[in-house]
Coordinates of C-alpha atoms and ligand atoms in Angstrom, one line a residue:
X137 CA -8.8 30.8 -49.7
X138 CA -5.1 31.8 -49.7
X139 CA -4.4 35.5 -49.6
X140 CA -0.9 36.9 -50.0
X141 CA 0.1 39.8 -47.7
X142 CA 3.2 41.6 -49.1
X143 CA 4.8 43.5 -46.3
X144 CA 2.8 41.3 -43.9
X145 CA 5.4 41.5 -41.2
X146 CA 5.0 45.3 -40.8
X147 CA 2.8 47.2 -38.4
X148 CA -0.4 47.2 -40.4
X149 CA 0.4 44.0 -42.2
X150 CA 0.9 42.0 -39.1
X151 CA -2.4 43.1 -37.5
X152 CA -4.1 42.4 -40.8
X153 CA -2.6 38.9 -40.8
X154 CA -4.1 38.2 -37.4
X155 CA -7.6 39.4 -38.4
X156 CA -7.4 37.5 -41.7
X157 CA -6.5 34.3 -39.9
X158 CA -9.2 34.9 -37.3
X159 CA -11.7 35.3 -40.2
X160 CA -10.6 31.9 -41.6
X161 CA -8.3 32.8 -44.4
X162 CA -5.0 31.1 -45.2
X163 CA -2.4 33.8 -44.9
X164 CA 0.9 33.9 -46.8
X165 CA 3.3 36.6 -45.9
X166 CA 6.0 37.9 -48.2
X167 CA 8.3 40.4 -46.5
X168 CA 12.0 41.3 -47.0
X169 CA 12.2 42.3 -43.3
X170 CA 13.9 45.6 -44.3
X171 CA 11.7 47.4 -41.8
X172 CA 10.3 44.5 -39.7
X173 CA 11.3 41.5 -37.8
X174 CA 10.8 37.7 -38.3
X175 CA 9.7 37.5 -34.7
X176 CA 6.4 39.0 -35.9
X177 CA 5.6 35.6 -37.5
X178 CA 5.9 33.8 -34.2
X179 CA 3.9 36.4 -32.4
X180 CA 1.1 36.0 -35.0
X181 CA 1.2 32.3 -34.2
X182 CA 1.0 32.9 -30.5
X183 CA -2.1 35.2 -30.9
X184 CA -4.0 33.1 -33.5
X185 CA -2.7 29.5 -33.0
X186 CA -1.8 29.5 -36.7
X187 CA 1.6 30.1 -38.2
X188 CA 1.3 31.9 -41.5
X189 CA 3.5 30.7 -44.3
X190 CA 6.4 33.1 -44.6
X191 CA 8.6 34.0 -47.5
X192 CA 11.6 36.3 -46.9
X193 CA 11.6 37.9 -50.3
X194 CA 11.7 41.3 -51.9
X195 CA 8.5 41.4 -54.0
X196 CA 10.1 43.5 -56.7
X197 CA 12.0 40.3 -57.7
X198 CA 9.7 38.7 -60.2
X199 CA 11.1 35.1 -59.9
X200 CA 10.5 35.2 -56.1
X201 CA 6.9 36.4 -56.5
X202 CA 6.3 33.7 -59.3
X203 CA 7.6 31.0 -56.9
X204 CA 5.1 32.1 -54.3
X205 CA 2.3 31.9 -56.8
X206 CA 3.5 28.5 -58.0
X207 CA 3.6 27.0 -54.6
X208 CA 0.3 28.4 -53.4
X209 CA -3.2 28.8 -54.7
X210 CA -3.4 32.6 -54.2
X211 CA -6.8 34.2 -54.8
X212 CA -6.0 37.7 -53.7
X213 CA -3.2 40.1 -52.7
X214 CA -3.1 42.7 -50.0
X215 CA -0.2 44.9 -50.9
X216 CA 1.5 46.6 -47.9
X217 CA 5.1 46.3 -49.0
X218 CA 6.7 49.7 -49.5
X219 CA 8.8 52.4 -47.9
X220 CA 6.9 54.8 -45.7
X221 CA 9.2 57.3 -44.1
X222 CA 8.0 60.7 -45.2
X223 CA 11.1 62.8 -44.4
X224 CA 13.4 60.1 -45.9
X225 CA 11.3 60.2 -49.1
X226 CA 12.1 63.9 -49.5
X227 CA 15.8 63.2 -49.3
X228 CA 16.0 60.1 -51.4
X229 CA 13.0 60.2 -53.7
X230 CA 14.4 57.8 -56.3
X231 CA 14.6 55.1 -53.6
X232 CA 10.9 55.6 -52.9
X233 CA 9.8 55.7 -56.5
X234 CA 11.9 52.7 -57.5
X235 CA 10.8 50.5 -54.6
X236 CA 7.2 51.4 -54.2
X237 CA 6.3 51.5 -57.9
X238 CA 8.5 48.4 -58.7
X239 CA 7.1 46.2 -56.0
X240 CA 3.5 47.1 -57.1
X241 CA 4.2 46.5 -60.9
X242 CA 5.9 43.2 -60.2
X243 CA 3.1 41.9 -58.0
X244 CA 0.5 43.0 -60.6
X245 CA 2.3 41.4 -63.5
X246 CA 2.6 38.1 -61.7
X247 CA -1.0 38.3 -60.6
X248 CA -1.9 38.8 -64.3
X249 CA 0.2 35.7 -65.3
X250 CA -1.8 33.7 -62.8
X251 CA -5.2 35.2 -63.5
X252 CA -5.4 36.4 -59.9
X253 CA -7.6 39.5 -59.9
X254 CA -8.3 40.7 -56.4
X255 CA -6.0 43.4 -55.1
X256 CA -6.1 45.6 -52.0
X257 CA -3.7 48.5 -51.8
X258 CA -2.3 50.4 -48.8
X259 CA -3.0 53.9 -49.8
X260 CA -3.1 57.0 -47.6
X261 CA -5.2 60.1 -46.8
X262 CA -2.1 62.0 -48.0
X263 CA -3.6 61.7 -51.6
X264 CA -6.2 64.3 -50.6
X265 CA -3.4 66.9 -50.6
X266 CA -3.9 70.3 -48.9
X267 CA -6.7 71.8 -51.1
X268 CA -9.7 69.8 -50.0
X269 CA -12.0 70.6 -47.1
X270 CA -12.7 68.0 -44.3
X271 CA -14.3 65.5 -44.1
X272 CA -12.3 64.0 -47.0
X273 CA -14.6 62.1 -49.3
X274 CA -13.4 59.6 -51.9
X275 CA -14.9 61.5 -54.8
X276 CA -12.8 64.6 -54.0
X277 CA -10.0 65.5 -56.4
X278 CA -6.6 63.9 -55.4
X279 CA -3.2 65.4 -55.9
X280 CA -1.0 68.1 -54.4
X281 CA 1.0 65.5 -52.4
X282 CA 3.9 67.2 -50.5
X283 CA 6.5 64.4 -50.6
X284 CA 7.7 61.5 -52.7
X285 CA 6.1 58.9 -50.4
X286 CA 2.7 60.5 -50.9
X287 CA 3.3 60.8 -54.6
X288 CA 4.0 57.1 -54.9
X289 CA 0.7 56.4 -53.2
X290 CA -1.1 58.6 -55.7
X291 CA 0.8 57.1 -58.7
X292 CA -0.1 53.6 -57.6
X293 CA -3.7 54.5 -57.2
X294 CA -3.7 55.7 -60.8
X295 CA -1.9 52.6 -62.0
X296 CA -4.6 50.4 -60.4
X297 CA -7.4 52.4 -61.9
X298 CA -5.8 51.9 -65.4
X299 CA -5.4 48.2 -64.8
X300 CA -9.0 47.9 -63.7
X301 CA -10.1 49.8 -66.7
X302 CA -8.2 47.5 -69.0
X303 CA -9.0 44.2 -67.4
X304 CA -12.7 43.6 -66.7
X305 CA -12.0 40.8 -64.3
X306 CA -9.6 42.9 -62.1
X307 CA -10.7 44.4 -58.8
X308 CA -8.7 46.9 -56.8
X309 CA -9.7 48.4 -53.4
X310 CA -7.5 51.5 -52.7
X311 CA -7.7 51.8 -48.9
X312 CA -6.9 55.4 -47.9
X313 CA -5.7 55.1 -44.3
X314 CA -6.0 58.0 -41.9
X315 CA -3.7 57.8 -38.9
X316 CA -3.3 54.3 -37.6
X317 CA -2.1 54.0 -34.0
X318 CA -2.7 51.5 -31.1
X319 CA -1.5 47.9 -31.1
X320 CA -3.0 44.4 -30.7
X321 CA -4.5 44.2 -27.2
X322 CA -2.2 41.2 -26.4
X323 CA 0.8 43.6 -26.5
X324 CA 2.5 41.0 -28.8
X325 CA 2.6 43.0 -32.0
X326 CA 2.7 46.8 -32.5
X327 CA 4.5 49.6 -34.2
X328 CA 8.3 49.3 -34.0
X329 CA 9.9 52.3 -35.8
X330 CA 13.5 52.2 -36.7
X331 CA 15.3 55.1 -35.0
X332 CA 13.6 58.4 -34.1
X333 CA 9.9 58.1 -34.8
X334 CA 8.4 60.6 -37.2
X335 CA 4.8 59.9 -36.3
X336 CA 3.0 61.2 -33.2
X337 CA 2.0 58.1 -31.2
X338 CA 5.3 56.2 -31.3
X339 CA 7.1 59.5 -30.3
X340 CA 4.6 59.8 -27.4
X341 CA 5.1 56.2 -26.2
X342 CA 8.9 56.5 -26.5
X343 CA 8.8 59.7 -24.4
X344 CA 6.6 58.0 -21.8
X345 CA 9.1 55.1 -21.5
X346 CA 12.1 57.4 -21.2
X347 CA 13.7 56.9 -24.6
X348 CA 12.9 60.4 -25.7
X349 CA 13.2 63.4 -23.4
X350 CA 10.1 65.3 -24.5
X351 CA 7.5 65.5 -27.3
X352 CA 7.8 68.3 -29.9
X353 CA 4.4 69.6 -30.8
X354 CA 4.7 70.9 -34.4
X355 CA 2.5 74.0 -34.8
X356 CA 0.3 75.8 -32.3
X357 CA -1.1 78.4 -34.6
X358 CA -3.4 76.2 -36.8
X359 CA -7.0 77.4 -37.2
X360 CA -8.2 74.5 -34.9
X361 CA -9.8 74.7 -31.4
X362 CA -6.5 74.4 -29.6
X363 CA -4.1 75.5 -32.4
X364 CA -2.6 72.1 -33.0
X365 CA -3.2 69.9 -36.0
X366 CA -6.2 67.7 -36.2
X367 CA -6.1 64.0 -37.4
X368 CA -8.4 61.0 -37.7
X369 CA -6.6 58.5 -35.4
X370 CA -7.8 54.9 -36.0
X371 CA -7.0 51.8 -34.0
X372 CA -4.8 49.5 -36.0
X373 CA -7.1 46.5 -35.2
X374 CA -10.0 48.4 -36.7
X375 CA -7.9 49.2 -39.7
X376 CA -6.9 45.5 -40.0
X377 CA -10.6 44.4 -39.9
X378 CA -11.2 46.9 -42.7
X379 CA -8.7 44.9 -44.9
X380 CA -10.6 41.7 -44.2
X381 CA -13.8 43.4 -45.5
X382 CA -11.9 44.9 -48.4
X383 CA -10.4 41.6 -49.7
X384 CA -13.8 40.0 -49.5
X385 CA -15.2 42.9 -51.5
X386 CA -12.4 42.7 -54.0
X387 CA -13.0 39.0 -54.6
X388 CA -16.8 39.6 -55.2
X389 CA -16.6 42.7 -57.4
X390 CA -14.6 44.2 -60.3
X391 CA -13.3 47.7 -60.9
X392 CA -11.3 50.1 -58.8
X393 CA -12.8 51.7 -55.6
X394 CA -11.0 54.1 -53.3
X395 CA -12.3 53.7 -49.7
X396 CA -11.3 55.7 -46.6
X397 CA -10.4 53.9 -43.5
X398 CA -10.8 56.3 -40.6
X399 CA -13.2 56.9 -37.7
X400 CA -14.7 60.1 -39.0
X401 CA -13.6 61.9 -35.9
X402 CA -10.8 64.4 -35.6
X403 CA -8.5 64.7 -32.6
X404 CA -5.9 67.4 -32.1
X405 CA -2.3 66.6 -31.2
X406 CA -2.9 68.0 -27.7
X407 CA -6.0 66.0 -27.3
X408 CA -4.0 62.8 -28.1
X409 CA -1.3 63.8 -25.6
X410 CA -4.0 64.3 -22.8
X411 CA -5.8 61.1 -23.7
X412 CA -2.5 59.2 -23.6
X413 CA -1.6 60.7 -20.2
X414 CA -5.0 59.7 -18.8
X415 CA -4.8 56.1 -20.3
X416 CA -1.2 55.5 -19.1
X417 CA -0.9 57.7 -16.0
X418 CA 2.4 59.0 -17.4
X419 CA 2.9 62.8 -17.9
X420 CA 4.3 63.7 -21.3
X421 CA 6.7 66.7 -21.3
X422 CA 5.8 68.9 -24.3
X423 CA 7.8 71.5 -26.2
X424 CA 6.0 73.7 -28.7
X425 CA 7.7 74.1 -32.1
X426 CA 7.0 75.6 -35.4
X427 CA 4.8 73.9 -37.9
X428 CA 6.3 70.9 -39.7
X429 CA 6.6 71.5 -43.4
X430 CA 4.1 69.5 -45.5
X431 CA 1.6 69.1 -42.6
X432 CA -2.1 70.0 -43.2
X433 CA -4.3 71.7 -40.6
X434 CA -7.2 69.2 -40.6
X435 CA -7.4 65.6 -41.8
X436 CA -10.4 63.4 -41.1
X437 CA -12.5 61.0 -43.1
X438 CA -16.0 60.8 -44.3
X439 CA -16.6 57.1 -43.5
X440 CA -19.9 56.6 -45.3
X441 CA -18.5 54.7 -48.3
X442 CA -16.6 52.2 -46.1
X443 CA -19.8 51.5 -44.2
X444 CA -21.9 51.2 -47.4
X445 CA -19.5 49.1 -49.5
X446 CA -17.6 47.1 -46.9
X447 CA -20.2 47.1 -44.0
X448 CA -17.3 48.1 -41.8
X449 CA -17.0 50.8 -39.1
X450 CA -14.3 51.5 -36.6
X451 CA -15.2 50.4 -33.1
X452 CA -12.3 51.5 -30.8
X453 CA -12.0 55.0 -29.4
X454 CA -9.0 57.2 -28.6
X455 CA -8.7 55.9 -25.1
X456 CA -8.5 52.3 -26.4
X457 CA -5.9 53.4 -28.9
X458 CA -3.7 55.1 -26.2
X459 CA -4.1 52.2 -23.8
X460 CA -3.0 49.6 -26.4
X461 CA -0.2 51.7 -27.7
X462 CA 1.2 52.0 -24.2
X463 CA 0.6 48.4 -23.4
X464 CA 2.7 47.5 -26.4
X465 CA 5.5 50.0 -25.6
X466 CA 5.7 48.9 -21.9
X467 CA 5.9 45.2 -22.8
X468 CA 8.4 45.8 -25.7
X469 CA 10.5 48.8 -24.7
X470 CA 12.8 48.1 -27.6
X471 CA 10.3 46.9 -30.1
X472 CA 11.1 43.4 -31.4
X473 CA 14.8 43.6 -30.5
Ligands
UD1_118 C1 2.1 61.3 -42.0 C2 2.1 61.5 -43.5 C3 1.2 60.4 -44.1 C4 1.6 59.1 -43.7 C5 1.5 59.0 -42.2 C6 2.0 57.6 -41.7 C7 2.4 63.8 -44.3 C8 1.7 65.0 -44.6 N1 1.6 62.8 -43.8 O1 0.8 61.6 -41.5 O2 1.3 60.6 -45.5 O3 0.7 58.1 -44.3 O4 2.4 60.0 -41.6 O5 3.3 57.4 -41.9 O6 3.5 63.6 -44.3 N2 3.3 65.6 -34.6 C9 3.9 66.3 -33.6 N3 5.1 65.9 -33.0 C10 5.7 64.7 -33.5 C11 5.1 64.0 -34.5 C12 3.9 64.5 -35.1 O7 3.4 67.4 -33.1 O8 6.7 64.4 -33.0 C13 2.0 66.1 -35.2 C14 2.1 66.5 -36.6 O9 2.6 67.8 -36.8 C15 0.7 66.3 -37.1 C16 0.2 65.1 -36.1 O10 1.1 65.1 -35.0 O11 -0.1 67.4 -36.8 C17 0.2 63.7 -36.8 O12 1.5 63.6 -37.3 P1 2.0 62.1 -37.9 O13 1.7 61.1 -36.8 O14 3.4 62.2 -38.4 O15 1.0 61.8 -39.1 P2 0.6 62.7 -40.3 O16 1.6 63.7 -40.6 O17 -0.8 63.0 -40.2

């Protein structure tokens, strides 16, 4: 069975490609490489022994997506392609709305032309906004997103619900990611942010390797045990396996289902710093700063629905995540450069 991974050369896409190949799927990757490297395709081959078919295309261009469907027998799509930099999305919102919505609409239209009905979407826990109490459950109200990036995730979830309501053959799984970190244990693929990282773990690993001077900890006055924000960090390999379960579910069911992919455990920013120091043996200099606008106090998942519908549960712990993030950073100090 051939599955198209849009944005399949990115951080989560590449790890999902590996797990999909390991599970016996034919993987086709479409990626414009705007925030990824073609080297990822070779690394996937080194890890799995299989080179995924690769199209360097922007999936908002309909003719290019049509060609992929003409040349392959695609039975489902996992849609990762999209811009994801939260601060950038507040500065150039139109870029985010145009790209994230356009790519999704184009892929959905071409799927419809080809009677392809299984869709898995990279959504985010950000759709829970700042009004809900943890643990976040899928039946809680969504909304109150604090940036254009998050708003595109919410809009696309709504688009997919409408499409599923109109087409009784269509199936969409809306995967709400919590905080993916870690890397493939081989150290061959991992997160390679462009420029200064916005997210916690790449900032920590770049500090450890000496690219950054120190870690800024944003907010020490949250109502949490140590005052720093609490997140549900999940190993990217666990997350990738969640996609394998989700595309299987999508090909066997119809309708739209939102499903959390998290561990169900919250860790504070300082807990992550300490776990990283223990796993790497490297001390991370820390500077305490004010809260970062748009951040919530607590975010962690209720994971019952993923277990019930997908028969999936995260296996790796925070120590594994820190070890693998560090292994990747040490082996690839400049990412894929
Ligand atoms: C953010 C986005 C989320 C997006 C995810 C992945 C928001 C509200 N959330 O999640 O939508 O899916 O990134 O791109 O924008 N921190 C520091 N110092 C740093 C970096 C982070 O202290 O240098 C803290 C943050 O304040 C936060 C925690 O670490 O408490 C996690 O931050 P981050 O890794 O950026 O993820 P989120 O903000 O949870």
